[in-house]
Coordinates of N, CA and C in Angstrom, one line a residue:
M1 N 13.4 15.3 15.9 CA 13.8 14.0 16.3 C 12.9 13.0 16.0
I2 N 11.8 13.3 16.4 CA 10.5 12.4 16.1 C 10.1 12.4 14.7
T3 N 10.2 13.4 14.1 CA 9.9 13.6 12.6 C 10.9 12.7 11.7
A4 N 12.2 12.8 12.1 CA 13.1 11.9 11.5 C 12.9 10.5 11.6
L5 N 12.6 10.0 12.9 CA 12.3 8.6 13.2 C 11.0 8.1 12.4
L6 N 10.1 9.1 12.3 CA 8.8 8.7 11.6 C 9.2 8.5 9.9
R7 N 10.0 9.3 9.4 CA 10.4 9.2 8.2 C 11.1 7.9 7.8
V8 N 12.1 7.5 8.7 CA 12.7 6.2 8.7 C 11.8 5.1 8.8
A9 N 10.8 5.2 9.7 CA 9.8 4.1 9.8 C 9.1 4.0 8.5
L10 N 8.5 5.0 8.0 CA 7.8 5.2 6.7 C 8.5 4.6 5.4
F11 N 9.8 5.0 5.5 CA 10.7 4.4 4.4 C 10.7 2.9 4.6
A12 N 11.1 2.3 5.7 CA 11.1 0.8 6.0 C 9.9 0.2 5.6
A13 N 8.8 0.7 6.0 CA 7.5 0.3 5.6 C 7.3 0.1 4.1
L14 N 7.6 1.2 3.4 CA 7.3 1.2 2.0 C 8.5 0.3 1.2
A15 N 9.7 0.3 1.8 CA 10.7 -0.6 1.1 C 10.3 -2.1 1.3
S16 N 9.6 -2.3 2.3 CA 9.2 -4.0 2.6 C 8.0 -4.3 1.8
C17 N 7.3 -3.4 1.3 CA 5.9 -3.6 0.7 C 5.9 -3.0 -0.6
A18 N 6.3 -3.8 -1.7 CA 6.4 -3.2 -3.1 C 5.3 -2.9 -3.9
H19 N 5.2 -1.9 -4.5 CA 4.1 -1.4 -5.3 C 4.3 -1.8 -7.0
A20 N 5.5 -1.9 -7.3 CA 5.8 -2.2 -8.6 C 6.2 -3.6 -8.9
Q21 N 5.7 -4.1 -10.0 CA 6.1 -5.6 -10.4 C 7.4 -5.6 -11.1
T22 N 8.1 -6.6 -10.5 CA 9.5 -7.0 -11.2 C 9.6 -8.4 -11.3
W23 N 9.9 -9.1 -12.4 CA 10.1 -10.6 -12.5 C 11.6 -10.7 -12.7
K24 N 12.0 -11.8 -11.9 CA 13.4 -12.0 -12.0 C 13.5 -13.6 -12.1
P25 N 14.4 -14.1 -13.0 CA 14.7 -15.4 -13.1 C 15.3 -16.0 -11.7
W26 N 14.9 -17.2 -11.4 CA 15.3 -17.8 -10.1 C 16.6 -18.8 -10.5
E27 N 17.6 -18.7 -9.7 CA 18.8 -19.5 -9.9 C 18.9 -20.4 -8.5
G28 N 19.1 -21.5 -8.7 CA 19.4 -22.3 -7.4 C 18.4 -23.3 -7.2
P29 N 18.4 -24.0 -6.1 CA 17.3 -25.1 -5.9 C 16.2 -24.4 -5.2
T30 N 15.0 -25.2 -5.4 CA 13.9 -24.8 -4.8 C 13.8 -25.1 -3.3
P31 N 13.5 -23.9 -2.5 CA 13.4 -24.1 -1.1 C 12.3 -25.2 -0.5
E32 N 12.5 -25.7 0.6 CA 11.6 -26.5 1.1 C 10.4 -25.6 1.5
L33 N 9.1 -26.1 1.5 CA 8.1 -25.5 2.0 C 7.1 -26.6 2.7
Q34 N 7.3 -26.5 4.0 CA 6.3 -27.4 4.9 C 5.9 -26.6 6.0
A35 N 4.5 -26.5 6.0 CA 3.8 -25.7 6.9 C 2.5 -26.4 7.3
R36 N 1.7 -25.7 8.1 CA 0.3 -26.1 8.4 C -0.6 -25.1 7.8
T37 N -1.9 -25.5 7.3 CA -2.7 -24.5 7.0 C -3.4 -23.9 8.2
L38 N -4.3 -22.9 7.9 CA -4.9 -22.2 9.1 C -5.9 -23.4 9.8
A39 N -6.2 -24.3 9.1 CA -7.1 -25.3 9.6 C -6.4 -26.5 10.3
G40 N -4.9 -26.3 10.3 CA -4.2 -27.3 10.9 C -3.7 -28.4 10.1
A41 N -4.0 -28.6 8.8 CA -3.6 -29.6 8.0 C -2.2 -29.3 7.4
P42 N -1.4 -30.5 7.4 CA 0.0 -30.3 6.8 C 0.0 -30.0 5.4
L43 N 0.8 -29.1 4.8 CA 1.0 -28.9 3.5 C 2.5 -28.7 3.2
R44 N 2.7 -29.5 2.0 CA 4.1 -29.4 1.6 C 3.9 -29.2 0.0
L45 N 5.0 -28.4 -0.4 CA 5.2 -28.0 -1.9 C 5.1 -29.3 -2.7
S46 N 5.8 -30.3 -2.2 CA 5.8 -31.7 -3.0 C 4.5 -32.2 -3.3
D47 N 3.4 -31.9 -2.3 CA 2.1 -32.2 -2.5 C 1.5 -31.8 -3.9
Y48 N 2.1 -30.9 -4.5 CA 1.6 -30.2 -5.9 C 2.5 -30.5 -6.9
A49 N 3.3 -31.6 -6.9 CA 4.2 -32.0 -8.1 C 3.2 -32.2 -9.3
G50 N 3.6 -31.8 -10.3 CA 2.8 -32.0 -11.6 C 2.0 -30.7 -11.8
R51 N 1.9 -29.7 -11.0 CA 1.1 -28.6 -11.2 C 2.2 -27.2 -11.2
T52 N 1.8 -26.2 -11.7 CA 2.4 -25.0 -11.7 C 1.8 -24.4 -10.4
V53 N 2.8 -24.0 -9.5 CA 2.3 -23.4 -8.2 C 2.8 -22.1 -8.0
L54 N 2.1 -21.2 -7.7 CA 2.5 -19.8 -7.2 C 2.5 -19.8 -5.7
V55 N 3.7 -19.5 -5.1 CA 3.9 -19.4 -3.8 C 4.1 -17.9 -3.4
N56 N 3.0 -17.5 -2.8 CA 2.8 -15.9 -2.6 C 3.0 -15.7 -1.1
F57 N 4.1 -14.8 -0.8 CA 4.4 -14.3 0.5 C 3.8 -13.0 0.6
W58 N 2.9 -12.7 1.7 CA 2.1 -11.6 2.0 C 2.0 -11.3 3.5
A59 N 1.3 -10.3 3.8 CA 0.9 -9.9 5.1 C -0.4 -9.1 4.9
T60 N -1.3 -9.2 5.9 CA -2.6 -8.2 6.0 C -2.2 -6.7 6.1
W61 N -1.1 -6.4 6.5 CA -0.8 -5.0 6.8 C -0.1 -4.4 5.4
C62 N 0.2 -5.3 4.5 CA 0.8 -4.8 3.3 C -0.2 -4.4 2.1
A63 N -0.5 -3.2 1.9 CA -1.4 -2.7 0.9 C -1.3 -3.3 -0.5
P64 N -0.2 -3.4 -1.2 CA -0.2 -4.2 -2.4 C -0.5 -5.6 -2.4
C65 N -0.1 -6.3 -1.2 CA -0.6 -7.6 -0.9 C -2.1 -7.9 -1.0
V66 N -2.8 -6.9 -0.2 CA -4.2 -7.0 0.0 C -4.8 -6.7 -1.6
A67 N -4.2 -5.7 -2.2 CA -4.6 -5.5 -3.6 C -4.6 -6.5 -4.5
E68 N -3.6 -7.4 -4.5 CA -3.2 -8.4 -5.3 C -4.1 -9.7 -5.0
M69 N -4.6 -9.9 -3.8 CA -5.1 -11.1 -3.4 C -6.3 -11.4 -4.2
P70 N -7.4 -10.6 -4.6 CA -8.5 -11.0 -5.2 C -8.2 -11.5 -6.7
S71 N -6.9 -11.0 -7.2 CA -6.6 -11.4 -8.7 C -5.7 -12.8 -8.7
L72 N -5.1 -13.1 -7.6 CA -4.7 -14.4 -7.3 C -5.8 -15.2 -7.3
E73 N -6.9 -15.1 -6.6 CA -8.1 -16.0 -6.4 C -8.7 -16.3 -7.7
R74 N -8.8 -15.0 -8.7 CA -9.5 -15.2 -9.9 C -8.6 -16.1 -10.7
L75 N -7.3 -15.9 -10.7 CA -6.4 -16.6 -11.5 C -6.3 -18.1 -11.1
R76 N -6.5 -18.4 -9.9 CA -6.5 -19.9 -9.5 C -7.8 -20.5 -10.1
K77 N -8.9 -19.7 -10.0 CA -10.2 -20.4 -10.5 C -10.2 -20.5 -12.1
R78 N -9.6 -19.4 -12.7 CA -9.6 -19.5 -14.3 C -8.6 -20.5 -14.7
L79 N -7.5 -20.8 -14.0 CA -6.5 -21.8 -14.5 C -6.5 -23.2 -13.7
A80 N -7.5 -23.5 -13.0 CA -7.6 -24.6 -12.2 C -7.6 -25.8 -13.1
K81 N -8.4 -25.8 -14.2 CA -8.4 -27.0 -15.2 C -6.9 -27.1 -15.8
E82 N -6.1 -26.0 -15.7 CA -4.7 -26.2 -16.3 C -3.7 -26.4 -15.4
R83 N -4.1 -26.9 -14.0 CA -3.3 -27.5 -13.1 C -2.4 -26.4 -12.5
V84 N -3.1 -25.2 -12.3 CA -2.2 -24.0 -11.7 C -2.9 -23.8 -10.2
E85 N -2.0 -23.8 -9.3 CA -2.4 -23.6 -7.9 C -1.7 -22.4 -7.1
V86 N -2.4 -21.9 -6.1 CA -1.8 -20.9 -5.3 C -1.5 -21.4 -3.9
I87 N -0.5 -20.9 -3.2 CA -0.3 -21.2 -1.9 C 0.2 -19.9 -1.3
A88 N -0.5 -19.3 -0.3 CA -0.3 -18.0 0.3 C 0.4 -18.4 1.7
V89 N 1.6 -17.6 1.8 CA 2.5 -17.7 3.0 C 2.3 -16.4 3.7
N90 N 1.6 -16.5 4.8 CA 1.4 -15.2 5.6 C 2.7 -15.0 6.5
F91 N 3.1 -13.8 6.5 CA 4.4 -13.6 7.3 C 4.0 -13.2 8.7
Q92 N 4.2 -14.1 9.6 CA 4.3 -13.9 11.1 C 3.0 -13.1 11.7
E93 N 1.8 -13.3 11.2 CA 0.5 -13.0 11.7 C -0.1 -14.1 12.3
N94 N -0.9 -13.9 13.3 CA -1.6 -14.8 13.9 C -3.1 -15.3 13.4
A95 N -3.4 -16.5 13.3 CA -4.6 -17.0 12.6 C -6.0 -16.1 12.9
A96 N -6.0 -15.4 14.1 CA -7.2 -14.6 14.4 C -7.2 -13.4 13.6
R97 N -6.0 -13.0 13.0 CA -6.0 -11.9 12.1 C -6.2 -12.4 10.7
I98 N -5.4 -13.4 10.4 CA -5.5 -13.9 8.9 C -6.8 -14.4 8.6
Q99 N -7.6 -15.2 9.4 CA -8.8 -16.0 9.1 C -10.0 -14.9 8.6
P100 N -10.1 -13.9 9.4 CA -11.3 -13.0 8.9 C -11.0 -12.3 7.5
F101 N -9.5 -12.0 7.4 CA -9.2 -11.4 6.4 C -9.3 -12.3 4.9
I102 N -9.2 -13.4 4.9 CA -9.3 -14.4 3.8 C -10.7 -14.6 3.6
E103 N -11.7 -14.7 4.8 CA -13.0 -14.9 4.6 C -13.8 -13.7 3.9
R104 N -13.3 -12.6 4.3 CA -13.7 -11.4 3.8 C -13.5 -11.2 2.2
L105 N -12.3 -11.7 1.8 CA -11.9 -11.6 0.4 C -12.4 -12.9 -0.5
G106 N -12.9 -13.9 0.3 CA -13.3 -15.0 -0.5 C -12.2 -15.8 -0.9
V107 N -11.0 -15.9 -0.2 CA -9.8 -16.6 -0.7 C -10.1 -18.1 -0.4
T108 N -9.9 -19.1 -1.4 CA -10.2 -20.4 -1.3 C -8.9 -21.2 -1.4
F109 N -7.8 -20.7 -1.9 CA -6.6 -21.3 -2.0 C -5.9 -21.6 -0.6
P110 N -4.9 -22.5 -0.4 CA -4.2 -22.8 0.8 C -3.6 -21.5 1.5
V111 N -3.8 -21.1 2.6 CA -3.1 -20.2 3.3 C -2.3 -20.9 4.5
V112 N -1.1 -20.6 4.5 CA -0.1 -21.2 5.7 C 0.6 -20.0 6.3
R113 N 1.0 -20.0 7.6 CA 1.6 -19.1 8.4 C 3.2 -19.4 8.5
D114 N 3.9 -18.3 8.2 CA 5.2 -18.4 8.5 C 5.5 -17.9 9.9
H115 N 5.1 -18.6 11.0 CA 5.0 -18.0 12.3 C 6.4 -17.4 12.8
D116 N 7.4 -18.1 12.3 CA 8.7 -17.6 12.8 C 9.7 -17.0 11.9
G117 N 9.2 -16.9 10.7 CA 10.0 -16.1 9.6 C 11.0 -17.0 9.0
S118 N 10.9 -18.4 9.2 CA 12.0 -19.2 8.7 C 11.8 -19.6 7.2
L119 N 10.3 -19.6 6.7 CA 10.0 -19.7 5.3 C 10.5 -18.5 4.6
R120 N 10.3 -17.3 5.2 CA 10.8 -15.9 4.4 C 12.2 -15.9 4.3
T121 N 12.9 -16.6 5.2 CA 14.5 -16.7 5.2 C 14.9 -17.8 4.1
A122 N 14.3 -19.1 4.2 CA 14.6 -20.0 3.3 C 14.2 -19.6 1.8
W123 N 13.1 -18.8 1.6 CA 12.9 -18.5 0.2 C 13.5 -17.1 -0.2
D124 N 14.3 -16.4 0.8 CA 15.0 -15.2 0.5 C 14.0 -14.2 0.1
V125 N 13.0 -14.0 0.9 CA 12.0 -12.9 0.7 C 12.5 -11.6 1.4
S126 N 12.5 -10.4 0.8 CA 12.8 -9.2 1.3 C 11.7 -8.2 1.0
V127 N 10.8 -8.4 0.1 CA 9.7 -7.5 -0.4 C 8.4 -8.2 -0.2
F128 N 7.4 -7.6 0.1 CA 6.0 -8.1 0.2 C 5.2 -7.3 -0.8
P129 N 4.4 -8.0 -1.5 CA 4.4 -9.3 -1.8 C 5.6 -9.9 -2.7
S130 N 5.8 -11.2 -2.6 CA 6.7 -11.8 -3.6 C 6.1 -13.0 -3.9
T131 N 6.1 -13.4 -5.1 CA 5.5 -14.6 -5.6 C 6.4 -15.5 -6.4
F132 N 6.7 -16.7 -5.9 CA 7.4 -17.7 -6.7 C 6.8 -18.5 -7.6
I133 N 7.2 -18.6 -8.9 CA 6.6 -19.4 -9.8 C 7.3 -20.8 -10.0
V134 N 6.6 -21.8 -9.6 CA 7.3 -23.1 -9.5 C 6.6 -24.1 -10.6
D135 N 7.4 -24.6 -11.4 CA 6.9 -25.3 -12.4 C 6.5 -26.7 -12.1
P136 N 5.8 -27.5 -12.9 CA 5.4 -29.0 -12.5 C 6.4 -29.8 -12.1
Q137 N 7.6 -29.5 -12.4 CA 8.6 -30.4 -11.9 C 9.3 -30.0 -10.7
Q138 N 8.5 -28.9 -10.0 CA 9.0 -28.6 -8.6 C 10.3 -27.6 -8.7
R139 N 10.5 -27.0 -9.9 CA 11.7 -26.0 -9.9 C 11.1 -24.5 -9.8
V140 N 11.6 -23.9 -9.1 CA 11.4 -22.3 -9.1 C 11.9 -21.8 -10.3
R141 N 11.1 -21.2 -11.1 CA 11.5 -20.7 -12.5 C 11.7 -19.1 -12.2
A142 N 10.9 -18.4 -11.6 CA 10.9 -17.0 -11.5 C 10.4 -16.5 -10.1
V143 N 10.6 -15.4 -9.9 CA 10.1 -14.7 -8.7 C 9.4 -13.4 -9.2
A144 N 8.2 -13.0 -8.9 CA 7.6 -11.7 -9.1 C 7.7 -10.9 -7.8
V145 N 8.5 -9.8 -8.0 CA 8.7 -9.0 -6.6 C 7.8 -7.8 -6.8
G146 N 6.8 -7.7 -5.8 CA 5.8 -6.6 -5.9 C 4.5 -7.1 -6.4
E147 N 3.5 -6.3 -6.4 CA 2.1 -6.5 -6.8 C 2.1 -6.9 -8.2
V148 N 1.4 -8.0 -8.6 CA 1.2 -8.4 -10.0 C -0.3 -8.4 -10.3
D149 N -0.8 -8.0 -11.5 CA -2.0 -8.1 -11.9 C -2.2 -9.6 -12.6
W150 N -2.7 -10.4 -11.8 CA -2.7 -11.9 -12.2 C -4.0 -11.8 -13.3
D151 N -4.7 -11.0 -13.5 CA -5.7 -11.0 -14.5 C -5.2 -10.6 -16.0
D152 N -4.1 -10.2 -16.0 CA -3.5 -9.8 -17.2 C -3.2 -10.9 -18.1
P153 N -3.8 -11.0 -19.2 CA -3.6 -12.2 -20.2 C -2.0 -12.5 -20.4
K154 N -1.1 -11.5 -20.5 CA 0.2 -11.8 -20.6 C 0.9 -12.6 -19.6
V155 N 0.6 -12.2 -18.3 CA 0.9 -12.9 -17.3 C 0.4 -14.3 -17.3
Q156 N -0.9 -14.4 -17.6 CA -1.5 -15.9 -17.6 C -0.9 -16.7 -18.8
S157 N -0.4 -16.1 -19.8 CA 0.3 -16.7 -20.9 C 1.6 -17.3 -20.4
R158 N 2.3 -16.4 -19.6 CA 3.7 -16.9 -19.2 C 3.4 -18.2 -18.3
L159 N 2.4 -18.2 -17.5 CA 2.2 -19.3 -16.6 C 1.8 -20.6 -17.4
R160 N 1.2 -20.5 -18.4 CA 0.7 -21.5 -19.4 C 1.7 -22.1 -20.0
A161 N 2.9 -21.1 -20.2 CA 4.0 -21.7 -21.0 C 5.0 -22.7 -20.2
L162 N 4.5 -22.7 -18.9 CA 5.3 -23.5 -17.9 C 4.9 -25.0 -18.1
Q163 N 3.6 -25.2 -18.6 CA 3.0 -26.5 -18.5 C 3.7 -27.5 -19.3

């Protein structure tokens, strides 16, 4: 009985934390994104109008999320002059857990908390990591489900095409 429960728990953990990259077009309106950074500053997606924004949903317990974070940081630095920004939305973890993690990885882009899961629901996230690509006109154009190699020149080319 315990073995069966462990298998179910393992399957659920793997299903919620994707390892393979899948890009899907997004249809429908752009969900609202209003939250506070870990420092307490208000952040709204609308603050980034005129930029391409990657809205990345992640958690520290998700291995693909952890693996992807450094390439997101490099992408942001590489494409900063091209007005590409990253916003990381952490799923229901406390700041005491998140802050040391982002400091250890040297993350400099804004990190907000989805403390009650409402952002995850509004953005229809079922897999971690999931990254929504928002064009400069504030429209979600696609969602990347699972870990992405943001260092890949083809991925960067796709982002540049949104400008």
